[in-house]
CSV table of C-alpha atoms and ligand atoms in Angstrom, one decimal:
chain,number,residue,atom,x,y,z
A,203,MET,CA,-23.5,43.9,-18.1
A,204,SER,CA,-20.8,41.6,-19.4
A,205,CYS,CA,-21.5,38.0,-20.1
A,206,ASP,CA,-18.8,35.2,-19.9
A,207,ASN,CA,-18.9,31.9,-21.7
A,208,PHE,CA,-19.4,28.9,-19.4
A,209,LYS,CA,-15.8,27.5,-19.1
A,210,PRO,CA,-14.1,24.3,-18.1
A,211,ALA,CA,-12.9,26.1,-15.0
A,212,ASP,CA,-16.5,26.5,-13.9
A,213,VAL,CA,-17.1,22.8,-13.7
A,214,VAL,CA,-17.1,21.3,-10.2
A,215,TRP,CA,-16.3,17.7,-9.2
A,216,HIS,CA,-19.4,15.8,-7.8
A,217,ASP,CA,-18.5,13.0,-5.3
A,218,GLY,CA,-20.5,9.8,-5.5
A,219,HIS,CA,-21.8,7.6,-2.6
A,220,VAL,CA,-19.8,4.5,-3.4
A,221,GLN,CA,-16.2,4.3,-2.2
A,222,PRO,CA,-13.3,2.3,-3.7
A,223,GLU,CA,-13.5,0.0,-0.7
A,224,ASP,CA,-17.2,-0.8,-1.5
A,225,ARG,CA,-16.2,-1.8,-5.1
A,226,ARG,CA,-13.3,-3.8,-3.8
A,227,ARG,CA,-15.7,-5.8,-1.6
A,228,LEU,CA,-18.3,-6.1,-4.4
A,229,PHE,CA,-15.8,-7.5,-6.9
A,230,GLY,CA,-13.5,-9.2,-4.5
A,231,GLN,CA,-10.4,-7.7,-6.1
A,232,ARG,CA,-8.3,-4.6,-6.2
A,233,PRO,CA,-8.4,-2.8,-9.5
A,234,LEU,CA,-5.3,-2.9,-11.7
A,235,THR,CA,-4.2,-1.7,-15.2
A,236,VAL,CA,-1.9,-4.2,-17.0
A,237,TRP,CA,-0.1,-2.1,-19.6
A,238,LEU,CA,1.3,-4.3,-22.5
A,239,THR,CA,3.8,-2.5,-24.7
A,240,GLY,CA,5.7,-4.0,-27.7
A,241,LEU,CA,6.1,-4.0,-31.5
A,242,SER,CA,3.3,-4.8,-33.9
A,243,ALA,CA,2.8,-8.6,-34.0
A,244,SER,CA,4.8,-9.1,-30.8
A,245,GLY,CA,1.7,-10.8,-29.4
A,246,LYS,CA,0.0,-8.1,-27.3
A,247,SER,CA,-3.6,-8.7,-28.3
A,248,THR,CA,-3.2,-12.5,-28.1
A,249,LEU,CA,-1.8,-12.2,-24.6
A,250,ALA,CA,-4.4,-9.7,-23.5
A,251,PHE,CA,-7.4,-11.7,-24.6
A,252,THR,CA,-6.0,-15.0,-23.3
A,253,LEU,CA,-5.3,-13.3,-19.9
A,254,GLU,CA,-8.8,-11.8,-19.9
A,255,ARG,CA,-10.4,-15.2,-20.5
A,256,ARG,CA,-8.4,-16.7,-17.7
A,257,LEU,CA,-9.3,-14.0,-15.2
A,258,VAL,CA,-13.0,-14.1,-16.0
A,259,ASP,CA,-13.0,-17.9,-15.8
A,260,ILE,CA,-11.7,-17.6,-12.2
A,261,GLY,CA,-14.2,-15.0,-11.3
A,262,HIS,CA,-12.6,-11.6,-11.9
A,263,ALA,CA,-14.1,-8.6,-13.6
A,264,CYS,CA,-11.8,-7.7,-16.3
A,265,TYR,CA,-11.8,-5.8,-19.7
A,266,VAL,CA,-9.3,-5.5,-22.6
A,267,LEU,CA,-8.6,-2.1,-24.3
A,268,ASP,CA,-7.1,-3.2,-27.6
A,269,GLY,CA,-5.2,-0.8,-29.9
A,270,ASP,CA,-6.9,-1.7,-33.2
A,271,ASN,CA,-10.4,-1.9,-31.6
A,272,ILE,CA,-10.1,1.5,-29.9
A,273,ARG,CA,-9.0,3.1,-33.1
A,274,HIS,CA,-12.3,2.0,-34.6
A,275,GLY,CA,-14.3,4.1,-32.2
A,276,LEU,CA,-13.1,6.4,-29.4
A,277,ASN,CA,-9.8,7.3,-31.2
A,278,LYS,CA,-10.8,7.0,-34.8
A,279,ASP,CA,-10.0,10.7,-35.3
A,280,LEU,CA,-6.3,10.0,-34.5
A,281,GLU,CA,-3.5,9.1,-36.9
A,282,PHE,CA,0.0,7.9,-36.3
A,283,SER,CA,2.0,11.1,-35.9
A,284,HIS,CA,4.0,11.4,-32.6
A,285,ARG,CA,1.4,13.9,-31.4
A,286,ASP,CA,-1.6,11.6,-32.2
A,287,ARG,CA,0.2,8.6,-30.7
A,288,THR,CA,0.6,10.6,-27.5
A,289,GLU,CA,-3.1,11.7,-27.5
A,290,ASN,CA,-4.1,8.0,-28.2
A,291,ILE,CA,-2.2,6.9,-25.1
A,292,ARG,CA,-3.5,9.8,-23.0
A,293,ARG,CA,-7.1,8.9,-23.7
A,294,ILE,CA,-6.6,5.2,-23.2
A,295,ALA,CA,-5.0,5.9,-19.8
A,296,GLU,CA,-7.9,8.1,-18.8
A,297,VAL,CA,-10.3,5.3,-19.8
A,298,ALA,CA,-8.3,2.7,-17.9
A,299,ARG,CA,-8.4,5.0,-14.9
A,300,LEU,CA,-12.2,5.3,-15.1
A,301,MET,CA,-12.5,1.5,-15.4
A,302,ASN,CA,-10.2,1.0,-12.4
A,303,ASN,CA,-12.3,3.5,-10.5
A,304,ALA,CA,-15.3,1.3,-11.4
A,305,GLY,CA,-13.4,-1.6,-9.8
A,306,LEU,CA,-12.3,-3.5,-12.9
A,307,ILE,CA,-9.0,-5.0,-13.9
A,308,VAL,CA,-8.0,-3.5,-17.3
A,309,ILE,CA,-5.5,-4.9,-19.8
A,310,THR,CA,-4.3,-2.6,-22.5
A,311,ALA,CA,-2.7,-3.7,-25.7
A,312,PHE,CA,-1.1,-0.8,-27.5
A,313,ILE,CA,2.3,-0.5,-29.1
A,314,SER,CA,2.8,2.7,-27.0
A,315,PRO,CA,6.3,3.3,-28.5
A,316,TYR,CA,7.3,6.4,-26.5
A,317,ARG,CA,8.7,6.1,-22.9
A,318,ASP,CA,7.3,9.5,-22.0
A,319,ASP,CA,3.8,8.5,-23.0
A,320,ARG,CA,3.9,5.3,-20.9
A,321,GLN,CA,5.1,7.4,-18.0
A,322,LEU,CA,2.2,9.7,-18.5
A,323,ALA,CA,-0.1,6.7,-18.6
A,324,ARG,CA,1.4,5.5,-15.3
A,325,THR,CA,0.8,9.0,-13.8
A,326,ILE,CA,-2.8,9.2,-15.0
A,327,VAL,CA,-3.7,5.6,-13.9
A,328,GLY,CA,-1.8,6.0,-10.6
A,329,ALA,CA,1.5,4.1,-10.0
A,330,GLU,CA,-0.1,1.9,-7.4
A,331,ASN,CA,-2.5,0.4,-10.0
A,332,PHE,CA,-0.1,0.2,-12.9
A,333,VAL,CA,1.9,-2.8,-14.1
A,334,GLU,CA,4.1,-2.4,-17.2
A,335,VAL,CA,4.6,-5.6,-19.2
A,336,TYR,CA,7.2,-5.4,-22.0
A,337,ILE,CA,6.4,-7.8,-24.8
A,338,ASN,CA,10.0,-8.2,-25.9
A,339,THR,CA,9.5,-10.5,-28.9
A,340,PRO,CA,12.5,-10.2,-31.4
A,341,ILE,CA,11.6,-8.1,-34.4
A,342,GLU,CA,12.6,-10.9,-36.7
A,343,THR,CA,9.8,-13.0,-35.2
A,344,CYS,CA,7.3,-10.2,-35.5
A,345,GLU,CA,8.3,-9.7,-39.1
A,346,ALA,CA,8.1,-13.4,-39.9
A,347,ARG,CA,4.6,-13.4,-38.4
A,348,ASP,CA,3.5,-10.2,-40.1
A,349,PRO,CA,-0.2,-11.2,-39.9
A,350,LYS,CA,-1.4,-8.0,-41.6
A,351,GLY,CA,1.5,-7.7,-44.1
A,352,MET,CA,2.5,-4.4,-42.6
A,353,TYR,CA,6.2,-5.1,-42.1
A,354,LYS,CA,6.4,-6.1,-45.8
A,355,ARG,CA,4.8,-2.9,-46.9
A,356,ALA,CA,6.9,-0.8,-44.6
A,357,ARG,CA,10.2,-2.5,-45.8
A,358,ALA,CA,9.1,-2.0,-49.4
A,359,GLY,CA,8.7,1.7,-48.6
A,360,LYS,CA,5.0,1.6,-49.2
A,361,ILE,CA,4.1,2.9,-45.7
A,362,SER,CA,6.0,5.3,-43.5
A,363,GLY,CA,5.6,5.8,-39.7
A,364,PHE,CA,5.6,2.1,-39.0
A,365,THR,CA,7.0,1.3,-35.6
A,366,GLY,CA,10.3,-0.7,-35.6
A,367,VAL,CA,10.9,-0.1,-39.3
A,368,ASN,CA,10.7,3.6,-40.0
A,369,ASP,CA,9.3,4.9,-36.7
A,370,PRO,CA,10.9,4.6,-33.3
A,371,TYR,CA,10.2,2.1,-30.5
A,372,GLU,CA,11.7,3.1,-27.1
A,373,SER,CA,11.9,-0.1,-25.1
A,374,PRO,CA,11.1,0.1,-21.3
A,375,GLY,CA,14.1,0.5,-19.1
A,376,THR,CA,12.7,-1.2,-16.0
A,377,PRO,CA,9.4,-3.0,-16.9
A,378,ASP,CA,7.6,-4.8,-14.1
A,379,LEU,CA,7.6,-7.9,-16.3
A,380,THR,CA,9.1,-9.0,-19.6
A,381,ILE,CA,7.5,-11.6,-21.9
A,382,ASP,CA,9.0,-13.1,-25.1
A,383,THR,CA,6.2,-14.7,-27.1
A,384,SER,CA,8.7,-16.3,-29.5
A,385,ILE,CA,9.7,-18.9,-26.8
A,386,ALA,CA,6.4,-19.6,-25.0
A,387,SER,CA,2.8,-20.4,-26.0
A,388,PRO,CA,0.0,-17.8,-25.5
A,389,SER,CA,-1.2,-19.9,-22.5
A,390,GLU,CA,2.3,-20.0,-20.9
A,391,CYS,CA,2.7,-16.2,-21.4
A,392,ALA,CA,-0.7,-15.5,-19.9
A,393,GLY,CA,0.1,-17.8,-17.0
A,394,LYS,CA,3.2,-15.7,-16.2
A,395,VAL,CA,1.3,-12.4,-16.2
A,396,LEU,CA,-1.6,-14.0,-14.3
A,397,ALA,CA,0.7,-14.8,-11.4
A,398,GLU,CA,1.8,-11.2,-11.2
A,399,VAL,CA,-1.8,-9.9,-11.5
A,400,MET,CA,-3.1,-12.3,-8.8
A,401,ALA,CA,-0.4,-11.1,-6.4
A,402,ARG,CA,-1.5,-7.5,-6.9
A,403,ILE,CA,-5.3,-7.8,-6.9
A,404,ALA,CA,-5.7,-10.0,-3.9
A,405,VAL,CA,-8.0,-8.8,-1.1
A,406,PRO,CA,-8.1,-10.4,2.4
A,407,GLU,CA,-9.7,-13.8,2.6
A,408,GLY,CA,-13.5,-13.5,3.1
A,409,ASP,CA,-13.5,-9.8,2.2
A,410,ARG,CA,-16.1,-10.1,-0.5
A,411,GLN,CA,-19.6,-8.8,-0.3
A,412,HIS,CA,-22.1,-11.7,-0.4
A,413,THR,CA,-25.2,-10.1,1.2
A,414,PHE,CA,-27.1,-7.2,-0.3
A,415,ARG,CA,-29.9,-5.0,0.7
A,416,ASP,CA,-33.4,-5.8,-0.5
A,417,PHE,CA,-34.2,-3.4,-3.4
A,418,ARG,CA,-37.8,-2.6,-2.1
B,205,ADP,N1,2.9,-16.8,-27.6
B,205,ADP,C1,2.8,-16.9,-28.9
B,205,ADP,N2,3.2,-18.0,-29.6
B,205,ADP,C2,3.1,-18.1,-30.9
B,205,ADP,N3,2.5,-17.2,-31.7
B,205,ADP,C3,1.9,-16.1,-31.1
B,205,ADP,C4,2.1,-15.9,-29.7
B,205,ADP,N4,1.5,-14.7,-29.4
B,205,ADP,C5,1.0,-14.3,-30.6
B,205,ADP,N5,1.3,-15.1,-31.6
B,205,ADP,C6,0.9,-14.8,-33.0
B,205,ADP,O1,1.6,-13.6,-33.4
B,205,ADP,C7,0.7,-12.9,-34.3
B,205,ADP,C8,0.6,-11.5,-33.8
B,205,ADP,O2,-0.1,-11.5,-32.6
B,205,ADP,P1,-1.0,-10.3,-32.0
B,205,ADP,O3,-1.5,-10.7,-30.7
B,205,ADP,O4,-2.0,-9.9,-33.1
B,205,ADP,O5,0.1,-9.1,-31.9
B,205,ADP,P2,0.0,-7.6,-31.6
B,205,ADP,O6,-1.4,-7.4,-31.0
B,205,ADP,O7,1.1,-7.3,-30.7
B,205,ADP,O8,0.1,-6.9,-32.9
B,205,ADP,C9,-0.6,-13.7,-34.4
B,205,ADP,O9,-0.6,-14.4,-35.6
B,205,ADP,C10,-0.6,-14.6,-33.2
B,205,ADP,O10,-1.2,-15.8,-33.4
B,206,MG,MG1,-3.0,-6.1,-31.6
């Protein structure tokens, strides 16, 4: 008798008992992924965490997936080759999709330099839940900020594969929103994105669950 290994193809999806509509009513919001893309030091993390704070303050369930933070855990096995950057983005998009399925608003802050990778992210998350925000801060400003001294090291030839200096950045052709953090404060930038987010997450007035079954 032959014996096969248990394979991925043998795994079957198991449906849950809570529908997206239930989660929409529970949180009083539609889920959304706000995908920030831009050069290092363009202001992605600052904007992401400012926006998260604002959303939570007004009662929305929200979470930031930040490039540097994710590379400390989930993606710490990945480097900065084109292939690893693609895998980095694929995993993040899958996590964002799961969080959206859980009903949350997700803000991602990754350079995500390749157009094809961002398109893949849009496909994984689902176009209806995806907003691409291009942080179009001039490279001169990013370089002048250089909070981690990386531009300096890249210009001096001490590191290779650094986006914008010796690695490509493919800017979005038709982003949903463009933000230049060299001409507006973090709070002003977050306000602009917040307006776009609020328009997309709104659920009908009164369509929030306020009564719950007794647990006994
Ligand atoms: N709107 C803004 N106005 C002024 N400085 C900003 C603004 N947004 C970010 N910065 C500054 O730019 C630097 C890089 O920001 P950061 O959010 O870490 O960029 P990224 O995550 O894109 O690498 C930080 O020192 C931050 O304080
Ligand atoms: Mg950052």
